[in-house]
XYZ file of C-alpha atoms in Angstrom:
389
model
C 115.529 67.081 123.688
C 118.678 66.297 121.903
C 121.807 68.325 121.877
C 121.082 69.217 118.154
C 117.639 70.634 119.431
C 119.596 72.825 121.876
C 121.648 74.425 118.978
C 118.298 75.106 117.057
C 116.695 76.578 120.243
C 119.665 78.894 120.687
C 119.548 80.023 117.158
C 115.871 80.947 117.716
C 116.707 82.981 120.660
C 119.464 84.919 118.839
C 117.267 87.729 117.489
C 115.970 88.621 120.894
C 119.438 88.568 122.334
C 120.578 91.020 119.719
C 117.732 93.295 120.410
C 118.491 93.242 124.170
C 122.274 93.810 123.669
C 122.261 97.597 124.395
C 119.944 97.106 127.442
C 122.161 94.288 128.669
C 125.065 96.635 128.664
C 123.180 99.359 130.424
C 122.048 96.668 133.150
C 125.692 95.705 133.487
C 124.383 92.044 133.768
C 122.550 89.555 131.685
C 118.859 89.617 132.527
C 117.155 86.958 134.549
C 114.803 86.387 131.550
C 117.662 85.791 129.228
C 119.256 83.323 131.573
C 116.117 81.430 131.981
C 115.585 81.240 128.263
C 119.022 79.822 127.740
C 118.048 77.431 130.632
C 114.953 76.264 128.843
C 116.853 75.980 125.626
C 118.938 73.455 127.203
C 122.300 75.461 126.768
C 123.506 74.911 130.366
C 122.982 71.174 130.137
C 125.170 70.656 127.099
C 128.320 69.776 129.055
C 126.559 68.469 132.181
C 126.809 64.808 133.036
C 124.095 62.405 131.854
C 123.807 61.369 135.462
C 122.347 64.817 136.299
C 120.166 65.438 133.364
C 122.825 66.795 131.026
C 123.736 65.799 127.544
C 127.477 65.192 127.966
C 127.321 66.560 124.380
C 130.363 66.579 121.946
C 132.209 69.822 122.556
C 131.667 71.224 119.027
C 127.900 71.442 119.739
C 128.492 73.499 122.731
C 130.858 75.768 121.059
C 128.508 76.143 117.986
C 125.746 77.242 120.321
C 127.910 79.522 122.295
C 129.159 81.362 119.123
C 125.578 82.011 118.230
C 124.970 83.536 121.510
C 128.072 85.723 121.325
C 127.347 86.903 117.710
C 124.015 88.237 119.100
C 125.444 89.870 122.313
C 128.938 89.830 123.347
C 128.209 90.204 127.098
C 125.581 87.432 127.114
C 128.111 85.277 125.077
C 130.842 85.905 127.654
C 128.752 85.095 130.574
C 127.288 82.069 128.862
C 130.772 80.666 128.081
C 131.794 80.696 131.789
C 128.500 79.557 133.244
C 128.126 76.888 130.387
C 131.646 75.306 130.770
C 131.504 74.959 134.512
C 129.202 71.785 134.460
C 132.189 70.214 132.583
C 134.621 71.318 135.355
C 132.349 70.144 138.209
C 132.024 66.633 136.415
C 135.773 66.193 137.248
C 135.168 66.571 141.000
C 134.309 63.942 143.546
C 130.880 62.464 143.006
C 129.761 63.914 146.359
C 130.612 67.470 145.099
C 128.471 66.744 142.066
C 125.580 65.606 144.217
C 125.854 68.637 146.551
C 125.352 70.966 143.431
C 122.860 69.061 141.374
C 121.410 66.448 143.795
C 118.557 68.751 145.023
C 118.512 71.173 141.977
C 119.722 69.947 138.572
C 119.471 73.692 137.229
C 121.899 74.973 139.704
C 124.693 77.010 137.997
C 128.173 77.632 138.822
C 130.336 80.841 138.336
C 134.194 81.063 138.958
C 137.203 83.171 139.676
C 140.368 81.173 139.210
C 142.948 83.617 140.143
C 144.167 82.607 143.729
C 143.721 85.974 145.416
C 142.124 84.743 148.701
C 143.631 83.099 151.736
C 143.384 79.281 152.053
C 143.957 77.619 155.401
C 144.145 73.776 155.682
C 142.024 72.386 158.593
C 140.733 68.953 159.724
C 138.590 67.658 156.882
C 139.128 70.395 154.476
C 140.073 74.035 154.160
C 138.965 77.505 155.389
C 138.766 80.282 152.796
C 138.763 83.923 153.139
C 139.280 86.975 150.747
C 138.101 88.634 147.699
C 137.957 87.029 144.096
C 137.590 89.297 141.074
C 135.986 89.182 137.643
C 133.418 86.412 138.173
C 131.224 86.619 134.909
C 127.685 85.853 135.457
C 128.015 85.323 139.206
C 124.599 86.968 139.927
C 122.904 84.006 138.191
C 124.875 81.263 140.013
C 124.234 79.173 143.150
C 127.906 77.990 143.616
C 131.257 79.430 142.843
C 134.523 77.734 141.751
C 137.425 79.778 143.490
C 141.027 79.243 142.897
C 143.604 79.063 145.777
C 147.126 78.451 146.717
C 147.731 75.810 149.563
C 150.973 76.741 151.326
C 153.250 74.801 153.667
C 154.088 75.943 157.263
C 156.568 78.538 156.023
C 154.141 80.041 153.536
C 155.547 78.481 150.363
C 152.935 77.326 147.745
C 152.743 73.513 147.593
C 149.457 73.143 145.717
C 147.122 74.947 143.414
C 143.499 73.873 143.957
C 139.831 74.955 142.948
C 137.323 75.280 145.840
C 133.592 74.690 145.280
C 131.748 77.046 147.540
C 127.847 77.565 148.008
C 126.377 81.065 147.502
C 125.386 80.927 151.124
C 128.992 81.217 151.956
C 129.886 84.289 149.892
C 128.438 87.554 148.774
C 128.706 89.284 145.427
C 130.107 92.797 145.570
C 128.559 94.806 142.549
C 131.869 96.485 141.385
C 131.854 95.763 137.637
C 132.454 98.889 135.633
C 134.381 98.371 132.396
C 134.857 99.721 128.944
C 133.652 96.485 127.277
C 131.678 93.419 128.182
C 129.700 95.755 130.296
C 126.714 93.446 130.512
C 128.688 90.305 131.740
C 128.165 91.088 135.399
C 131.778 90.232 136.083
C 131.602 91.295 139.690
C 133.669 90.167 142.833
C 132.909 87.381 145.194
C 133.765 87.908 148.870
C 134.231 85.007 151.247
C 134.526 85.421 155.035
C 136.056 82.353 156.720
C 134.182 79.563 154.802
C 134.682 76.005 155.485
C 135.182 73.890 152.294
C 135.291 70.053 152.795
C 137.866 68.008 151.076
C 135.465 66.504 148.507
C 134.675 70.004 147.223
C 138.270 70.648 146.269
C 140.304 69.569 143.158
C 143.973 70.075 142.655
C 145.305 71.115 139.252
C 147.841 68.115 139.254
C 144.922 65.597 138.770
C 143.236 67.866 136.149
C 146.315 68.206 134.090
C 147.047 64.518 134.270
C 143.580 63.571 133.372
C 143.117 61.530 136.540
C 140.249 63.097 138.423
C 137.800 61.579 140.805
C 134.886 62.495 138.586
C 136.138 60.122 135.861
C 134.993 57.136 138.037
C 131.403 58.132 137.655
C 131.330 60.130 134.274
C 132.796 57.799 131.638
C 131.738 59.896 128.684
C 134.690 60.960 126.554
C 133.820 64.618 126.982
C 135.437 64.470 130.451
C 138.699 63.070 129.107
C 139.648 66.361 127.489
C 142.313 68.736 128.843
C 141.001 71.497 131.056
C 143.117 74.045 129.408
C 141.733 73.329 126.001
C 138.064 73.128 127.129
C 137.977 76.388 129.133
C 140.285 78.552 126.974
C 138.497 77.572 123.684
C 135.127 78.631 125.432
C 136.723 82.044 125.915
C 138.040 82.372 122.356
C 134.851 80.969 120.826
C 132.814 83.767 122.544
C 135.393 86.213 121.034
C 135.277 84.791 117.653
C 131.461 84.969 117.890
C 131.645 88.629 118.834
C 133.745 89.185 115.629
C 131.373 87.403 113.604
C 128.423 89.367 114.706
C 130.407 92.721 114.165
C 131.378 91.530 110.675
C 127.886 90.605 109.644
C 126.545 94.097 110.890
C 129.382 95.883 109.104
C 128.760 94.259 105.812
C 124.972 94.832 106.001
C 125.478 98.566 106.791
C 128.148 98.952 104.166
C 125.971 97.718 101.396
C 123.484 100.625 102.089
C 125.867 103.326 103.428
C 127.263 106.377 101.418
C 130.482 108.046 102.363
C 130.015 111.758 101.717
C 133.726 112.535 102.120
C 134.658 110.363 99.154
C 131.426 110.703 97.208
C 130.797 107.022 96.788
C 128.875 104.223 98.407
C 130.980 102.274 100.949
C 130.352 99.010 99.010
C 132.080 100.595 95.936
C 135.218 101.526 97.906
C 137.986 99.138 96.917
C 139.762 99.662 100.355
C 136.706 98.737 102.129
C 136.433 95.671 100.051
C 140.036 94.606 100.913
C 139.365 95.148 104.722
C 136.160 93.067 104.456
C 138.162 90.396 102.800
C 140.995 90.464 105.381
C 138.451 90.462 108.232
C 136.415 87.505 106.972
C 139.754 85.574 106.412
C 140.801 86.206 109.912
C 137.458 85.078 111.432
C 137.215 82.009 109.191
C 140.866 80.985 110.156
C 140.001 81.451 113.724
C 136.940 79.249 113.622
C 138.448 76.672 111.477
C 141.329 76.108 113.706
C 139.358 76.048 116.834
C 137.083 73.450 115.339
C 140.005 71.287 114.040
C 141.594 71.207 117.509
C 138.303 70.428 119.211
C 137.567 67.512 116.712
C 141.138 66.242 117.177
C 141.180 66.317 120.996
C 137.592 64.715 121.106
C 138.795 61.930 118.683
C 141.580 60.961 121.109
C 139.276 61.039 124.065
C 136.752 58.785 122.351
C 139.637 56.448 121.738
C 140.422 56.676 125.382
C 144.015 57.749 124.450
C 145.816 60.730 126.140
C 146.461 63.777 124.086
C 150.156 64.428 123.379
C 151.779 67.484 124.681
C 152.186 68.580 121.088
C 148.483 68.416 120.521
C 147.662 70.340 123.527
C 150.338 73.129 122.690
C 148.870 73.324 119.303
C 145.327 73.743 120.775
C 146.613 76.598 123.099
C 148.519 78.180 120.141
C 145.498 78.243 117.912
C 143.336 79.374 120.707
C 145.058 82.500 121.464
C 145.683 83.332 117.693
C 142.013 82.913 117.312
C 141.445 85.636 119.831
C 144.210 87.780 118.240
C 142.621 87.460 114.783
C 139.159 88.227 116.073
C 140.375 91.475 117.444
C 142.425 92.237 114.271
C 139.283 91.648 112.228
C 137.231 94.130 114.140
C 139.996 96.641 114.262
C 140.082 96.554 110.396
C 136.396 97.133 110.329
C 136.265 99.675 112.838
C 139.058 101.828 111.252
C 137.035 101.724 107.977
C 133.748 102.617 109.539
C 134.001 106.328 109.651
C 132.690 108.445 112.522
C 129.446 106.625 113.182
C 130.623 103.914 115.598
C 132.292 106.731 117.756
C 128.906 108.549 118.426
C 127.306 106.180 120.951
C 127.453 102.941 122.827
C 124.421 101.378 120.953
C 126.511 100.946 117.819
C 127.009 97.244 117.328
C 130.554 97.574 115.821
C 131.710 99.845 118.544
C 130.403 97.593 121.264
C 132.030 94.557 119.582
C 135.375 96.575 119.514
C 135.108 97.502 123.153
C 133.977 93.817 124.190
C 136.906 92.179 122.385
C 139.599 94.568 123.596
C 138.374 93.963 127.214
C 138.231 90.217 126.817
C 141.774 90.292 125.539
C 142.929 90.806 129.170
C 141.578 87.547 130.274
C 144.327 85.218 131.418
C 143.418 82.444 128.850
C 144.204 85.137 126.197
C 147.802 85.595 126.954
C 149.153 85.140 123.529
C 152.768 85.414 124.136
C 152.793 82.707 126.975
C 150.767 80.323 124.819
C 153.037 80.708 121.859
C 156.095 80.218 124.134
C 154.774 76.997 125.222
C 154.260 75.775 121.597
C 157.602 77.019 120.476
C 159.260 75.121 123.395
C 157.520 71.916 122.590
C 158.198 72.313 118.857
C 162.012 72.841 119.590
C 162.172 69.877 121.959
C 162.208 71.713 125.218
C 160.168 70.068 128.143
C 157.040 71.888 128.790
C 155.641 72.093 132.365
C 152.579 74.397 132.557
C 149.100 73.834 134.021
C 147.681 75.809 131.173
C 148.344 72.727 128.961
């Protein structure tokens, strides 16, 4: 199987994912069968290193496949974005950590919760972790978790921000996910009670930001020379743009056949509906094109074994959050013009997309003002120091 075959296989799955969307939302998690189908399609191998049976594919292939999933079902797309991007993150870790995860099972999946909400205690040979980490999408389908944590000095002052790799035997999933949107993403809490994490299963944000990670010694592919902030946040925005695309296609198909009794005309003949369709399409296209451009530019730099400039990183973050903003704006326009039908039940595609997008907006990767501030500072010659670049 080639990475192009994966994209074709994902597209073939899309109709089934679309049919299951309402059921996925009712279940509050992606079904085991759906995850297995995505596994068989090769989706979770796209960003995995070749050393462990992955494709180490160009990022545009991963994002294209992810967009197809999200178009069909927003919750499945969100969970797939998170579970699908973590093989890339693990590839930056010490080779021993990669072997711990994939050595015995090359289908092992990894969830995450990066906000440093737990307690981290340095000990000989590693760290001890305790606490609760929130909003871990797809965690019910993972065998490992990447958890964010602050390392402090003797006086409680933060000295390092690290990611800790923890096996599912050392944590439990607390089923607490009840949300307005992305209800099927299974974004539950992870609870750890005094687990030991050896040094080789941790990675600081300093090496990640500087593109100087232990995993680079064993994974030479250009994919792993991309900035973390761009790879992860673009996965989140790609899912949201995919959700907007799916809503747009559904709205247009319905509008061609719908009659608006209050105005005595077909929706397709309403000039105001026509303008909203045009604006929504423009917002979605702009989002996708900017994300694609930045992914291509960053990957070209990585292939040349150069380091991306701060300006390119800042532009990627700028366009990523604006893609999220435009996706929401597009669906808002359609929702406002859809009449009362989307308000009647959760099974409506447009209503579900609207709820999913507004819920996803709260993800830290989609902090529009912070990302725009970073770009503005760089453009105006002010030094930028932020781990989200």
